[in-house]
Short mmCIF file of C-alpha atoms in Angstrom, two decimals:
data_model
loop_
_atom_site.label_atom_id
_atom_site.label_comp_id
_atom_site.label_asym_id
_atom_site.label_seq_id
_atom_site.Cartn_x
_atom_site.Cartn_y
_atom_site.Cartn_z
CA UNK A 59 15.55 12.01 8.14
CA UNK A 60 18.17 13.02 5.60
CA UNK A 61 15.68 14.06 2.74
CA UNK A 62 14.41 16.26 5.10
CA UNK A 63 17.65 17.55 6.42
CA UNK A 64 18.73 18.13 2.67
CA UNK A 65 15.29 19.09 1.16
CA UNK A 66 14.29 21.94 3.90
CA UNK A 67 16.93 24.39 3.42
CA UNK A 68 16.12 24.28 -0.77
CA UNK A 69 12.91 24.29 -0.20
CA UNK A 70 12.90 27.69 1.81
CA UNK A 71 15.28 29.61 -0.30
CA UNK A 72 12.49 28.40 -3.24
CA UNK A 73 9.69 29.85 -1.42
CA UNK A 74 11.21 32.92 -0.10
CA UNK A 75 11.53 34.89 -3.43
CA UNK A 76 8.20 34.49 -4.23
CA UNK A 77 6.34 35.04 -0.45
CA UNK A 78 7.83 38.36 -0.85
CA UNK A 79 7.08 38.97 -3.85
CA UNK A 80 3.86 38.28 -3.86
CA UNK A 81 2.91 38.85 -0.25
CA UNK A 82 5.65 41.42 0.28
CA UNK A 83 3.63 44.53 0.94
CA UNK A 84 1.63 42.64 3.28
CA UNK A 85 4.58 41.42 5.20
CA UNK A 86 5.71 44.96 5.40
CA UNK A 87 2.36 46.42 6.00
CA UNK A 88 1.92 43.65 9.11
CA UNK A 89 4.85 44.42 10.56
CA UNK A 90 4.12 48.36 10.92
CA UNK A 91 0.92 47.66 12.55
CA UNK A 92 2.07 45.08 14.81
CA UNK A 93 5.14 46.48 16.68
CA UNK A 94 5.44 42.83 18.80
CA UNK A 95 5.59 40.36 16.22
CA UNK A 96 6.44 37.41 18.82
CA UNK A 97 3.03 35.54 18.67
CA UNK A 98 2.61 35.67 15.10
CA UNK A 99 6.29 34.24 15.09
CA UNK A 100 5.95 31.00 17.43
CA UNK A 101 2.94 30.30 15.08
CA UNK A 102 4.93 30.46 12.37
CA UNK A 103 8.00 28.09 14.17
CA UNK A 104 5.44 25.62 15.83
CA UNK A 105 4.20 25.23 11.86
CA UNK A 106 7.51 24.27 10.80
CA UNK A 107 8.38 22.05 13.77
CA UNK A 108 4.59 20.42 13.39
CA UNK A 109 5.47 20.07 9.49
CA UNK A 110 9.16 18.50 10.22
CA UNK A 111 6.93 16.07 12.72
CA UNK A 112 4.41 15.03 9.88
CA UNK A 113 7.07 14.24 7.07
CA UNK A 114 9.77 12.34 10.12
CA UNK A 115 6.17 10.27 11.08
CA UNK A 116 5.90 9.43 7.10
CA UNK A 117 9.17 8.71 6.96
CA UNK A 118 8.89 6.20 9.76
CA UNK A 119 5.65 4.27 9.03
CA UNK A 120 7.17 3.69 5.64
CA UNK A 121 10.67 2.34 7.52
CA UNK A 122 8.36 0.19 9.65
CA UNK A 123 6.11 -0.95 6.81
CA UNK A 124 6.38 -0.42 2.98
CA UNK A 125 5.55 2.77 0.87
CA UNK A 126 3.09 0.39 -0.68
CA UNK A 127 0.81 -0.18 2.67
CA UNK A 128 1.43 3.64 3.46
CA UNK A 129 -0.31 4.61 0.18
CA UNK A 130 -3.10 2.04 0.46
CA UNK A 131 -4.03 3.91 3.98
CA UNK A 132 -3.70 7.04 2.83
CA UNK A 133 -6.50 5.86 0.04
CA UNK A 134 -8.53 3.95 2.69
CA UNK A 135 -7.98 7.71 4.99
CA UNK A 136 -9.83 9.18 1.89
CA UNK A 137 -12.73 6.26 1.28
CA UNK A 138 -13.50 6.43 5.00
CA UNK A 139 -13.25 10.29 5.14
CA UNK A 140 -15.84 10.46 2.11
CA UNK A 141 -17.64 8.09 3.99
CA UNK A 142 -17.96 9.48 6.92
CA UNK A 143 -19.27 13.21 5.51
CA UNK A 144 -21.82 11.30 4.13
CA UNK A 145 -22.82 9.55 6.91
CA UNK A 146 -22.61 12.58 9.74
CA UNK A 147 -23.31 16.02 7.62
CA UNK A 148 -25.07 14.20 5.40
CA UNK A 149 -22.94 15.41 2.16
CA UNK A 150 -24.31 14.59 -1.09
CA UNK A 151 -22.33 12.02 -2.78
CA UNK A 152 -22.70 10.89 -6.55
CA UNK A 153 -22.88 7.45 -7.76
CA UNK A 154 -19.31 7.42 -9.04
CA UNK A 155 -17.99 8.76 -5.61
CA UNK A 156 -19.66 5.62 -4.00
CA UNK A 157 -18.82 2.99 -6.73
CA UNK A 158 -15.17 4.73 -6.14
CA UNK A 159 -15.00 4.22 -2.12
CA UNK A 160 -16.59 0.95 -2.46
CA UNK A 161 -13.91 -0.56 -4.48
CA UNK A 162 -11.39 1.55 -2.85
CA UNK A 163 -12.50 -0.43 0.41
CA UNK A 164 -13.01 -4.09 -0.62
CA UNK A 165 -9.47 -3.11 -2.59
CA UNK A 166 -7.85 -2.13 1.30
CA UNK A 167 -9.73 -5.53 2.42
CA UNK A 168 -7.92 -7.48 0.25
CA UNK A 169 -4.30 -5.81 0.14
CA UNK A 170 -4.87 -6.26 4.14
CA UNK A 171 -5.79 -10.05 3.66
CA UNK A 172 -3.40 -11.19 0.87
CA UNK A 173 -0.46 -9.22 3.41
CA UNK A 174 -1.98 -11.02 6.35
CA UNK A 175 -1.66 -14.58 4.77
CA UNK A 176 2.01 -13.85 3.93
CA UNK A 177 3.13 -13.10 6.80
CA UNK A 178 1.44 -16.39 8.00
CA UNK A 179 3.53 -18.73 5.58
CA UNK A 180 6.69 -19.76 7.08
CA UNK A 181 9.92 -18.33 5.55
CA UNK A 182 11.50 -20.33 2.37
CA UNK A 183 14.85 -21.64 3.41
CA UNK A 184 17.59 -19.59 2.20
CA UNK A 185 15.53 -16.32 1.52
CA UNK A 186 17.53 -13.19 2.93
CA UNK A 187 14.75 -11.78 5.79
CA UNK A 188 13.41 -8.42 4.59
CA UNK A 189 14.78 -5.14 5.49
CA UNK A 190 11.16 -4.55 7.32
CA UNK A 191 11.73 -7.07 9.86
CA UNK A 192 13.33 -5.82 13.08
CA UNK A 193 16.13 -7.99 14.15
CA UNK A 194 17.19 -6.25 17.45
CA UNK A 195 15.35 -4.10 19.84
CA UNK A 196 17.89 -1.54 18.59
CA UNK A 197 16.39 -1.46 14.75
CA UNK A 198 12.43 -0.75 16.45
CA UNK A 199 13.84 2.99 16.66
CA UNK A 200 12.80 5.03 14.38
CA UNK A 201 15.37 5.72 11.15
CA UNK A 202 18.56 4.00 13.18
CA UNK A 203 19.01 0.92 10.97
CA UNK A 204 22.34 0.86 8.50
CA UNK A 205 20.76 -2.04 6.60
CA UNK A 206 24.15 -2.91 5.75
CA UNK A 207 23.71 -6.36 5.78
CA UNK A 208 21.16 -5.84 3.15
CA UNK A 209 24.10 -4.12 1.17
CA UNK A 210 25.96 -6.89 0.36
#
C-alpha cells in the first residue's frame, strides 16, 4: 500500500502535462458544452478509486502468495481467455497460438503440482517458516504484517 501511496501522486503530475497538451482543446471544448460537469466527474473518481482497488488486490494476492504464482495466473488468465474465444465466438486461432496455450497450461499444471507437493512435505527442523505463512489471525489482514522477525 505504500508504492501506491508514493507512486500515485508522481504518476499524476507525469500525466497531467501531457493530457492537456494533447487533449487540451478537448478538455476545454467539453467543458463549454457541458455547463454540469458532475457526472462526467464521479466517472472519472470511481476510475481512480476502481484503479487504487485493482493494484491494493495485486498487492495482496502477492502478500498472501508469491509474485511467482501471481504471474503464472495471470499467464493461465491469458491461455484460458484464448481458449475460451475459441471455443464460444469461435475465433480463429493459429497453430502457434495453440502449441503456446497448450504448454502454457500443462506448464500452470505442473507449477500447481510441484507447489502442491511442497507444501505436503513436513518442515526441515530448524528452517525459519516463510514470510507467506500466517502466524496469527492478525497477519490474514491484508498488508498489516511488520515481518520483523524475518528482519533479523
Amino acid at each position: 500500500i505504500n508504492t501506491v501511496y508514493y507512486m500515485a501522486p508522481f504518476a499524476t503530475l507525469i500525466m497531467v502535462l501531457p493530457a492537456f497538451l494533447l487533449e487540451g482543446n478537448g478538455i476545454l471544448e467539453w467543458f463549454s458544452v457541458h455547463p454540469y460537469p458532475w457526472a462526467a466527474m464521479i466517472i472519472i473518481f470511481s476510475s481512480g478509486v476502481l484503479a487504487f482497488c485493482l493494484n491494493f488486490s495485486i498487492f495482496y494476492v502477492i502478500h498472501s502468495t508469491t509474485a511467482v504464482t501471481f504471474n503464472v495466473a495471470g499467464n493461465l488468465k491469458v491461455a484460458v481467455a484464448v481458449l475460451v474465444s475459441w471455443l464460444i465466438f469461435r475465433n480463429p486461432i493459429s497453430y502457434m497460438n495453440a502449441v503456446g496455450c497448450a504448454i502454457t497450461l500443462v506448464g500452470c499444471t505442473f507449477y500447481g503440482y510441484v507447489r502442491h507437493m511442497l507444501s505436503q512435505q513436513p518442515p526441515v527442523p530448524g528452517t525459519p517458516r516463510t514470510p507467506r505463512t500466517p502466524r496469527s489471525k492478525m497477519e490474514l489482514l491484508p498488508l498489516v504484517n511488520d515481518k520483523l522477525d524475518d528482519k533479523v
